[in-house]
Amino acid sequence: MRRELSALWTAVLKREPPSEDSDFSALGGDSLLMLRICSRAGRAFGLDAAVVARLLTAQTVAEQARIIETEGAGADGVRVGALVALSAPGDAPPLFFAPGAGGHVPYLRALAAELSKDFSVWGMELPGPGEADAAGVEAIATALIADIRRVRPYGPYRLGGHSFGGWVALEIARQLAGQGEAVAWVSIVDSLPPGSAARQHKRDWRDSRWMAEIGNSFARLADAKPLFDADEFDALDDARRVERLRERLIAAGVLPEELGLPEFAARVRAFIAHSLTDYAPATPYAGALHLIVAADRDDEADAPDAAALIDGWRAAAPAAATPLRLPGDHVGIMRPPFVSGLAGALRAVEAAARRAVSDMETEEEQ
């Protein structure tokens, strides 16, 4: 984020990049140029008018960054394109994490809170049908890489994804590696292997079944009990089904009333589209891939056996490690109390990556 702020100053002032503590006036700035910088920062980071006004009082990149970090997050976090900051930006390395079907970032906050001292966590909003860059996992990944580079222009990159987001994380890593960038690690949390036939049975679901599935997924992510059965939606037309689902989720305290019907309907369409998406990597990914599996989902219909899981992932990423099984089911692994185990596993992945780099540097010195 500070790099992008510095880039804004450079573009507006038309001079070499300033240091974080360079005084705006000493750099030749005036009130009109500061207004341009703050206006562009507001658009780049999704800031409201009050925070943009506060930026006008800051005279250095560092001061503006502190205002954004402390006041700019709001309910949805600082935004950079499709990325949402889920923890305060700072010196910790960024971890870019993709959510599951529907691209609903807020449920990643529990993981970000567990990792607040270890990583600056960025959630990736995933587009749905009708949105730009939504034509498959490859296009989604390409669009997200452009935003990731705005936060961190170069590697090494740390990537993760849950469920459908695991495919997105893999494709981002594959494309970055193809561009010559270093990827420190990728962690895939309870995702089926690319091309898995287990998704095919959902193509026969009727619309009312989808409403119940989506509603119960929202409920479980909010630590509420399942609320829906497909039968209650059967007699409704398409528009009324979505309205009914939103109304019931708001009444149960699962969904904030501020989430309007058009945005909610878009998330519903995205959930269905992502759940039915096919994906096969154009080339295998050669880097380190860490698989994490929810141990309490073995009785679910789409849960592959251990052999099929590792065989499927190693077809896409030959260096994929043996899956680590952690407590929780497919949703529960992302929620307290089980999310603490997931956070611990990601810390261990980071520690192992740092040791590997240190060992390599030691060997080169000898």
Coordinates of N, CA, C and O in Angstrom, one line a residue, residues 27-168:
L27 N 8.9 19.1 -1.9 CA 9.0 18.4 -3.1 C 8.4 19.3 -4.3 O 8.3 18.8 -5.4
G28 N 7.9 20.4 -3.9 CA 7.3 21.3 -4.9 C 5.9 21.2 -5.1 O 5.3 21.7 -6.0
G29 N 5.2 20.6 -4.1 CA 3.8 20.4 -4.2 C 3.0 21.6 -3.8 O 3.5 22.5 -3.0
D30 N 1.8 21.7 -4.3 CA 0.8 22.8 -3.9 C -0.5 22.2 -3.6 O -0.7 20.9 -3.7
S31 N -1.5 23.0 -3.2 CA -2.8 22.5 -2.8 C -3.5 21.7 -3.9 O -4.2 20.7 -3.6
L32 N -3.4 22.2 -5.1 CA -4.1 21.5 -6.2 C -3.5 20.1 -6.4 O -4.2 19.1 -6.6
L33 N -2.2 20.0 -6.4 CA -1.5 18.7 -6.5 C -1.9 17.7 -5.4 O -2.1 16.5 -5.6
M34 N -1.9 18.3 -4.2 CA -2.3 17.4 -3.0 C -3.7 16.9 -3.2 O -4.0 15.8 -2.9
L35 N -4.6 17.8 -3.7 CA -6.0 17.3 -4.0 C -6.0 16.2 -5.0 O -6.8 15.2 -4.8
R36 N -5.2 16.3 -6.0 CA -5.2 15.2 -7.0 C -4.7 13.9 -6.4 O -5.2 12.8 -6.6
I37 N -3.6 14.0 -5.6 CA -3.1 12.8 -4.9 C -4.2 12.1 -4.0 O -4.4 10.9 -4.1
C38 N -4.8 12.9 -3.2 CA -5.8 12.4 -2.3 C -7.0 11.8 -3.0 O -7.6 10.8 -2.6
S39 N -7.4 12.5 -4.1 CA -8.6 12.0 -4.9 C -8.2 10.6 -5.5 O -9.0 9.7 -5.5
R40 N -7.0 10.5 -6.1 CA -6.6 9.2 -6.6 C -6.4 8.2 -5.6 O -6.8 7.0 -5.8
A41 N -5.9 8.5 -4.4 CA -5.8 7.6 -3.3 C -7.2 7.1 -2.8 O -7.3 5.9 -2.5
G42 N -8.1 8.0 -2.8 CA -9.5 7.6 -2.4 C -10.1 6.6 -3.3 O -10.7 5.6 -2.9
R43 N -9.8 6.7 -4.7 CA -10.3 5.7 -5.6 C -9.6 4.4 -5.5 O -10.1 3.4 -5.6
A44 N -8.2 4.5 -5.4 CA -7.4 3.3 -5.4 C -7.7 2.5 -4.2 O -7.7 1.2 -4.3
F45 N -7.9 3.1 -3.0 CA -8.1 2.3 -1.7 C -9.5 2.2 -1.2 O -9.8 1.7 -0.2
G46 N -10.5 2.8 -2.0 CA -11.9 2.7 -1.6 C -12.2 3.4 -0.4 O -12.9 3.0 0.5
L47 N -11.6 4.7 -0.2 CA -11.8 5.5 1.0 C -13.0 6.3 0.9 O -13.4 6.8 -0.2
D48 N -13.7 6.6 2.1 CA -14.8 7.5 2.1 C -14.3 8.9 2.1 O -13.1 9.2 2.3
A49 N -15.3 9.9 2.0 CA -14.9 11.3 1.8 C -14.2 11.8 3.1 O -13.3 12.6 3.0
A50 N -14.6 11.3 4.3 CA -14.0 11.8 5.5 C -12.5 11.4 5.6 O -11.7 12.2 6.0
V51 N -12.2 10.2 5.1 CA -10.8 9.8 5.2 C -10.0 10.6 4.1 O -8.8 11.0 4.4
V52 N -10.5 10.8 3.0 CA -9.8 11.6 1.9 C -9.6 13.0 2.4 O -8.5 13.5 2.2
A53 N -10.5 13.6 3.2 CA -10.3 14.9 3.7 C -9.1 14.9 4.7 O -8.4 15.8 4.8
R54 N -9.0 13.8 5.5 CA -7.9 13.7 6.5 C -6.6 13.6 5.8 O -5.6 14.1 6.2
L55 N -6.6 12.9 4.6 CA -5.3 12.8 3.9 C -4.8 14.2 3.4 O -3.6 14.3 3.3
L56 N -5.7 15.1 3.2 CA -5.3 16.4 2.8 C -4.4 17.1 3.8 O -3.6 18.0 3.5
T57 N -4.5 16.7 5.1 CA -3.7 17.3 6.1 C -2.3 16.7 6.3 O -1.5 17.3 7.1
A58 N -2.1 15.6 5.7 CA -0.8 14.9 5.8 C 0.2 15.4 4.8 O -0.2 15.6 3.6
Q59 N 1.4 15.5 5.2 CA 2.5 16.1 4.4 C 3.5 15.1 3.9 O 4.5 15.5 3.3
T60 N 3.4 13.8 4.3 CA 4.4 12.8 3.9 C 3.6 11.6 3.5 O 2.5 11.4 3.9
V61 N 4.3 10.7 2.7 CA 3.7 9.4 2.4 C 3.4 8.6 3.6 O 2.4 8.0 3.8
A62 N 4.3 8.6 4.6 CA 4.2 7.9 5.8 C 3.0 8.3 6.6 O 2.2 7.5 7.1
E63 N 2.7 9.7 6.7 CA 1.6 10.2 7.4 C 0.3 9.8 6.7 O -0.7 9.4 7.4
Q64 N 0.2 9.8 5.4 CA -1.0 9.4 4.7 C -1.2 7.9 4.9 O -2.4 7.5 5.0
A65 N -0.1 7.1 4.8 CA -0.3 5.7 5.0 C -0.9 5.4 6.4 O -1.7 4.5 6.5
R66 N -0.4 6.1 7.4 CA -0.9 5.8 8.8 C -2.4 6.2 8.9 O -3.2 5.5 9.5
I67 N -2.8 7.2 8.2 CA -4.3 7.6 8.2 C -5.1 6.5 7.5 O -6.1 6.1 8.1
I68 N -4.6 6.0 6.4 CA -5.3 4.9 5.7 C -5.4 3.7 6.5 O -6.4 3.0 6.7
E69 N -4.3 3.3 7.2 CA -4.2 2.1 8.0 C -5.1 2.2 9.2 O -5.7 1.2 9.6
T70 N -5.2 3.3 9.8 CA -6.0 3.4 11.1 C -7.4 3.9 10.9 O -8.3 3.5 11.7
E71 N -7.7 4.6 9.8 CA -9.0 5.1 9.6 C -9.7 4.7 8.3 O -10.9 4.8 8.2
G72 N -9.0 4.1 7.4 CA -9.5 3.8 6.1 C -10.2 2.5 5.9 O -10.9 2.3 5.0
A73 N -9.9 1.6 6.9 CA -10.4 0.2 6.7 C -11.9 0.1 6.7 O -12.6 -0.5 5.8
G74 N -12.6 0.8 7.6 CA -14.0 0.7 7.7 C -14.5 -0.7 7.9 O -13.8 -1.6 8.3
A75 N -15.8 -1.0 7.5 CA -16.3 -2.3 7.7 C -15.8 -3.3 6.7 O -15.6 -4.5 6.9
D76 N -15.4 -2.8 5.5 CA -15.0 -3.7 4.4 C -13.5 -3.8 4.2 O -13.0 -4.5 3.4
G77 N -12.7 -2.9 4.9 CA -11.3 -2.9 4.8 C -10.8 -2.0 3.7 O -11.5 -1.6 2.8
V78 N -9.5 -1.6 3.7 CA -8.9 -0.9 2.6 C -9.0 -1.8 1.4 O -8.8 -3.0 1.4
R79 N -9.3 -1.2 0.3 CA -9.5 -1.9 -1.0 C -8.4 -1.5 -2.0 O -8.1 -0.3 -2.1
V80 N -7.9 -2.5 -2.7 CA -7.0 -2.2 -3.8 C -7.6 -3.1 -4.9 O -7.3 -4.3 -5.0
G81 N -8.4 -2.5 -5.8 CA -9.1 -3.3 -6.8 C -10.0 -4.3 -6.2 O -10.9 -3.9 -5.4
A82 N -9.8 -5.6 -6.5 CA -10.6 -6.6 -6.0 C -10.1 -7.2 -4.7 O -10.6 -8.2 -4.1
L83 N -9.0 -6.6 -4.1 CA -8.4 -7.0 -2.9 C -9.0 -6.2 -1.7 O -9.1 -5.0 -1.8
V84 N -9.2 -6.9 -0.6 CA -9.7 -6.2 0.6 C -8.7 -6.5 1.7 O -8.4 -7.7 2.0
A85 N -8.2 -5.5 2.4 CA -7.3 -5.7 3.5 C -8.1 -6.2 4.7 O -9.0 -5.5 5.2
L86 N -7.7 -7.4 5.2 CA -8.4 -7.9 6.4 C -7.7 -7.8 7.7 O -8.2 -8.1 8.7
S87 N -6.5 -7.2 7.6 CA -5.7 -6.9 8.8 C -4.9 -5.6 8.4 O -4.8 -5.2 7.3
A88 N -4.5 -4.9 9.5 CA -3.8 -3.6 9.2 C -2.6 -3.8 8.5 O -1.7 -4.6 8.9
P89 N -2.4 -3.1 7.3 CA -1.1 -3.2 6.6 C 0.0 -2.8 7.5 O -0.1 -1.8 8.3
G90 N 1.1 -3.4 7.4 CA 2.3 -3.1 8.2 C 3.5 -3.8 7.6 O 3.6 -4.0 6.4
D91 N 4.5 -4.1 8.4 CA 5.7 -4.7 8.0 C 5.6 -6.2 7.7 O 6.5 -6.8 7.1
A92 N 4.5 -6.9 8.2 CA 4.4 -8.3 8.0 C 4.2 -8.6 6.5 O 3.6 -7.8 5.8
P93 N 4.7 -9.7 6.1 CA 4.5 -10.1 4.6 C 3.1 -10.3 4.3 O 2.3 -10.8 5.1
P94 N 2.7 -9.8 3.1 CA 1.3 -10.0 2.7 C 1.0 -11.5 2.3 O 1.8 -12.2 1.7
L95 N -0.2 -11.9 2.7 CA -0.8 -13.2 2.4 C -2.0 -12.9 1.6 O -3.0 -12.3 2.1
F96 N -2.1 -13.4 0.3 CA -3.2 -13.2 -0.5 C -4.1 -14.4 -0.5 O -3.6 -15.5 -0.9
F97 N -5.3 -14.3 -0.1 CA -6.2 -15.5 0.2 C -7.5 -15.4 -0.6 O -8.2 -14.4 -0.5
A98 N -7.8 -16.4 -1.3 CA -9.1 -16.5 -2.1 C -10.1 -17.2 -1.3 O -9.9 -18.4 -0.9
P99 N -11.4 -16.7 -1.2 CA -12.5 -17.4 -0.6 C -13.1 -18.5 -1.5 O -12.7 -18.6 -2.7
G100 N -14.0 -19.2 -1.0 CA -14.7 -20.2 -1.7 C -15.7 -19.7 -2.7 O -15.8 -18.5 -3.0
A101 N -16.6 -20.5 -3.2 CA -17.6 -20.2 -4.2 C -18.4 -19.0 -3.7 O -18.8 -19.0 -2.5
G102 N -18.7 -18.1 -4.6 CA -19.4 -16.9 -4.2 C -18.5 -15.7 -4.0 O -18.9 -14.5 -4.0
G103 N -17.2 -16.0 -3.7 CA -16.2 -14.9 -3.5 C -16.5 -14.0 -2.4 O -16.2 -12.8 -2.4
H104 N -17.1 -14.5 -1.3 CA -17.5 -13.8 -0.1 C -16.3 -13.6 0.8 O -16.0 -14.5 1.6
V105 N -15.7 -12.5 0.8 CA -14.5 -12.2 1.6 C -14.7 -12.2 3.1 O -13.8 -12.6 3.9
P106 N -15.8 -11.6 3.7 CA -15.9 -11.4 5.1 C -15.6 -12.6 6.0 O -15.1 -12.5 7.1
Y107 N -16.0 -13.8 5.5 CA -15.7 -15.0 6.4 C -14.3 -15.3 6.6 O -13.9 -16.1 7.5
L108 N -13.4 -14.7 5.8 CA -11.9 -14.9 6.0 C -11.4 -14.0 7.2 O -10.2 -14.2 7.6
R109 N -12.2 -13.2 7.8 CA -11.7 -12.3 8.9 C -11.3 -13.1 10.1 O -10.4 -12.7 10.8
A110 N -11.9 -14.3 10.3 CA -11.5 -15.1 11.5 C -10.1 -15.6 11.3 O -9.3 -15.6 12.2
L111 N -9.7 -16.0 10.1 CA -8.4 -16.4 9.8 C -7.4 -15.2 9.9 O -6.3 -15.4 10.5
A112 N -7.8 -14.1 9.3 CA -6.9 -12.9 9.4 C -6.6 -12.5 10.8 O -5.5 -12.1 11.1
A113 N -7.6 -12.6 11.7 CA -7.4 -12.2 13.1 C -6.4 -13.2 13.8 O -5.6 -12.7 14.6
E114 N -6.5 -14.4 13.4 CA -5.5 -15.4 14.0 C -4.1 -15.1 13.5 O -3.1 -15.4 14.2
L115 N -4.0 -14.5 12.3 CA -2.7 -14.3 11.7 C -2.2 -12.9 11.8 O -1.2 -12.5 11.1
S116 N -2.8 -12.1 12.6 CA -2.6 -10.6 12.6 C -1.1 -10.3 12.9 O -0.6 -9.2 12.5
K117 N -0.4 -11.1 13.7 CA 1.0 -10.8 14.0 C 1.9 -11.4 13.0 O 3.2 -11.2 13.1
D118 N 1.4 -12.2 12.1 CA 2.3 -13.0 11.2 C 2.2 -12.5 9.7 O 3.3 -12.5 9.0
F119 N 1.1 -12.1 9.3 CA 0.9 -11.7 7.9 C -0.1 -10.5 7.8 O -0.9 -10.3 8.7
S120 N 0.1 -9.7 6.8 CA -0.9 -8.7 6.4 C -1.8 -9.5 5.4 O -1.4 -9.7 4.2
V121 N -3.0 -9.8 5.8 CA -3.9 -10.7 5.0 C -4.8 -9.9 4.1 O -5.5 -8.9 4.5
W122 N -4.8 -10.2 2.8 CA -5.6 -9.6 1.8 C -6.6 -10.7 1.3 O -6.2 -11.7 0.8
G123 N -7.9 -10.4 1.4 CA -8.9 -11.3 0.8 C -9.2 -10.9 -0.7 O -9.1 -9.7 -1.0
M124 N -9.4 -11.9 -1.5 CA -9.6 -11.6 -2.9 C -11.1 -11.8 -3.3 O -11.6 -12.9 -3.1
E125 N -11.7 -10.7 -3.7 CA -13.1 -10.8 -4.1 C -13.1 -11.5 -5.5 O -12.4 -11.0 -6.4
L126 N -14.0 -12.5 -5.7 CA -14.0 -13.2 -7.0 C -15.2 -12.8 -7.7 O -16.3 -12.8 -7.2
P127 N -15.0 -12.4 -9.0 CA -16.2 -12.0 -9.8 C -17.1 -13.1 -10.1 O -16.7 -14.3 -10.2
G128 N -18.4 -12.8 -10.4 CA -19.4 -13.7 -10.8 C -19.8 -13.5 -12.2 O -19.2 -12.7 -12.9
P129 N -20.9 -14.2 -12.7 CA -21.3 -14.1 -14.1 C -21.7 -12.6 -14.4 O -22.3 -12.0 -13.6
G130 N -21.4 -12.2 -15.6 CA -21.7 -10.8 -16.0 C -20.7 -9.8 -15.6 O -20.8 -8.6 -16.1
E131 N -19.8 -10.1 -14.7 CA -18.8 -9.2 -14.3 C -17.5 -9.4 -15.2 O -17.3 -10.4 -15.7
A132 N -16.7 -8.3 -15.2 CA -15.5 -8.4 -16.0 C -14.6 -9.4 -15.4 O -14.6 -9.7 -14.2
D133 N -13.8 -10.0 -16.3 CA -12.8 -11.0 -15.9 C -13.4 -12.2 -15.2 O -12.7 -12.8 -14.3
A134 N -14.6 -12.6 -15.5 CA -15.2 -13.7 -14.8 C -15.3 -15.0 -15.7 O -15.9 -15.9 -15.3
A135 N -14.6 -15.0 -16.8 CA -14.7 -16.1 -17.8 C -13.8 -17.2 -17.4 O -12.8 -17.5 -18.2
G136 N -13.9 -17.8 -16.3 CA -13.1 -19.0 -15.9 C -12.0 -18.6 -14.9 O -11.7 -17.4 -14.7
V137 N -11.4 -19.7 -14.3 CA -10.4 -19.5 -13.3 C -9.2 -18.7 -13.8 O -8.6 -17.9 -13.1
E138 N -8.8 -19.0 -15.0 CA -7.6 -18.4 -15.6 C -7.8 -16.9 -15.7 O -6.9 -16.1 -15.4
A139 N -9.0 -16.4 -16.2 CA -9.2 -15.0 -16.3 C -9.3 -14.3 -15.0 O -8.9 -13.2 -14.8
I140 N -10.0 -15.0 -14.0 CA -10.1 -14.4 -12.6 C -8.7 -14.2 -12.1 O -8.3 -13.2 -11.5
A141 N -7.8 -15.3 -12.3 CA -6.4 -15.2 -11.7 C -5.7 -14.0 -12.4 O -4.9 -13.3 -11.7
T142 N -5.8 -13.9 -13.7 CA -5.1 -12.8 -14.4 C -5.5 -11.5 -13.9 O -4.6 -10.6 -13.6
A143 N -6.8 -11.2 -13.7 CA -7.2 -9.9 -13.1 C -6.7 -9.7 -11.7 O -6.3 -8.6 -11.4
L144 N -6.7 -10.7 -10.9 CA -6.3 -10.6 -9.5 C -4.8 -10.3 -9.4 O -4.3 -9.6 -8.6
I145 N -4.0 -10.9 -10.3 CA -2.6 -10.7 -10.3 C -2.3 -9.2 -10.5 O -1.4 -8.6 -9.9
A146 N -3.0 -8.5 -11.4 CA -2.8 -7.1 -11.6 C -3.0 -6.3 -10.3 O -2.2 -5.4 -10.0
D147 N -4.0 -6.7 -9.5 CA -4.2 -6.0 -8.2 C -3.2 -6.4 -7.2 O -2.7 -5.6 -6.4
I148 N -2.8 -7.7 -7.2 CA -1.7 -8.2 -6.3 C -0.4 -7.4 -6.5 O 0.2 -7.0 -5.5
R149 N -0.1 -7.1 -7.7 CA 1.1 -6.4 -8.0 C 1.1 -5.0 -7.6 O 2.1 -4.3 -7.3
R150 N -0.2 -4.4 -7.4 CA -0.3 -3.1 -6.9 C 0.1 -3.0 -5.4 O 0.6 -2.0 -4.9
V151 N -0.2 -4.1 -4.7 CA 0.1 -4.2 -3.3 C 1.6 -4.6 -3.1 O 2.3 -4.1 -2.3
R152 N 2.0 -5.6 -3.9 CA 3.4 -6.1 -3.8 C 3.8 -6.3 -5.3 O 3.5 -7.3 -5.9
P153 N 4.7 -5.4 -5.8 CA 5.1 -5.4 -7.2 C 5.9 -6.6 -7.6 O 5.9 -7.0 -8.7
Y154 N 6.6 -7.3 -6.6 CA 7.4 -8.4 -6.9 C 7.4 -9.4 -5.8 O 6.9 -9.1 -4.7
G155 N 7.8 -10.6 -6.1 CA 7.8 -11.7 -5.1 C 8.9 -11.6 -4.0 O 9.6 -10.6 -4.0
P156 N 9.0 -12.6 -3.2 CA 8.2 -13.8 -3.2 C 6.7 -13.6 -2.7 O 6.5 -12.8 -1.8
Y157 N 5.8 -14.3 -3.3 CA 4.4 -14.2 -3.0 C 4.0 -15.4 -2.1 O 4.4 -16.5 -2.3
R158 N 3.0 -15.1 -1.2 CA 2.4 -16.1 -0.4 C 0.9 -16.1 -0.7 O 0.2 -15.1 -0.7
L159 N 0.4 -17.3 -1.1 CA -0.9 -17.5 -1.6 C -1.7 -18.6 -0.9 O -1.1 -19.6 -0.5
G160 N -3.0 -18.4 -0.7 CA -3.8 -19.4 -0.2 C -5.2 -19.3 -0.7 O -5.6 -18.3 -1.3
G161 N -6.0 -20.4 -0.6 CA -7.4 -20.4 -1.0 C -8.1 -21.5 -0.3 O -7.6 -22.6 0.0
H162 N -9.4 -21.2 -0.1 CA -10.3 -22.2 0.5 C -11.3 -22.7 -0.6 O -11.9 -21.8 -1.3
S163 N -11.5 -24.0 -0.7 CA -12.6 -24.5 -1.6 C -12.3 -24.1 -3.0 O -11.2 -24.3 -3.5
F164 N -13.3 -23.5 -3.7 CA -13.0 -23.0 -5.0 C -11.8 -22.0 -5.1 O -11.1 -22.0 -6.1
G165 N -11.6 -21.3 -4.0 CA -10.5 -20.3 -4.0 C -9.1 -21.0 -4.1 O -8.1 -20.4 -4.4
G166 N -9.1 -22.3 -3.7 CA -7.9 -23.1 -3.9 C -7.4 -23.2 -5.4 O -6.3 -23.1 -5.7
W167 N -8.4 -23.3 -6.2 CA -8.1 -23.4 -7.7 C -7.6 -22.0 -8.1 O -6.6 -21.9 -8.9
V168 N -8.2 -20.9 -7.6 CA -7.8 -19.6 -8.0 C -6.3 -19.4 -7.5 O -5.5 -18.8 -8.2

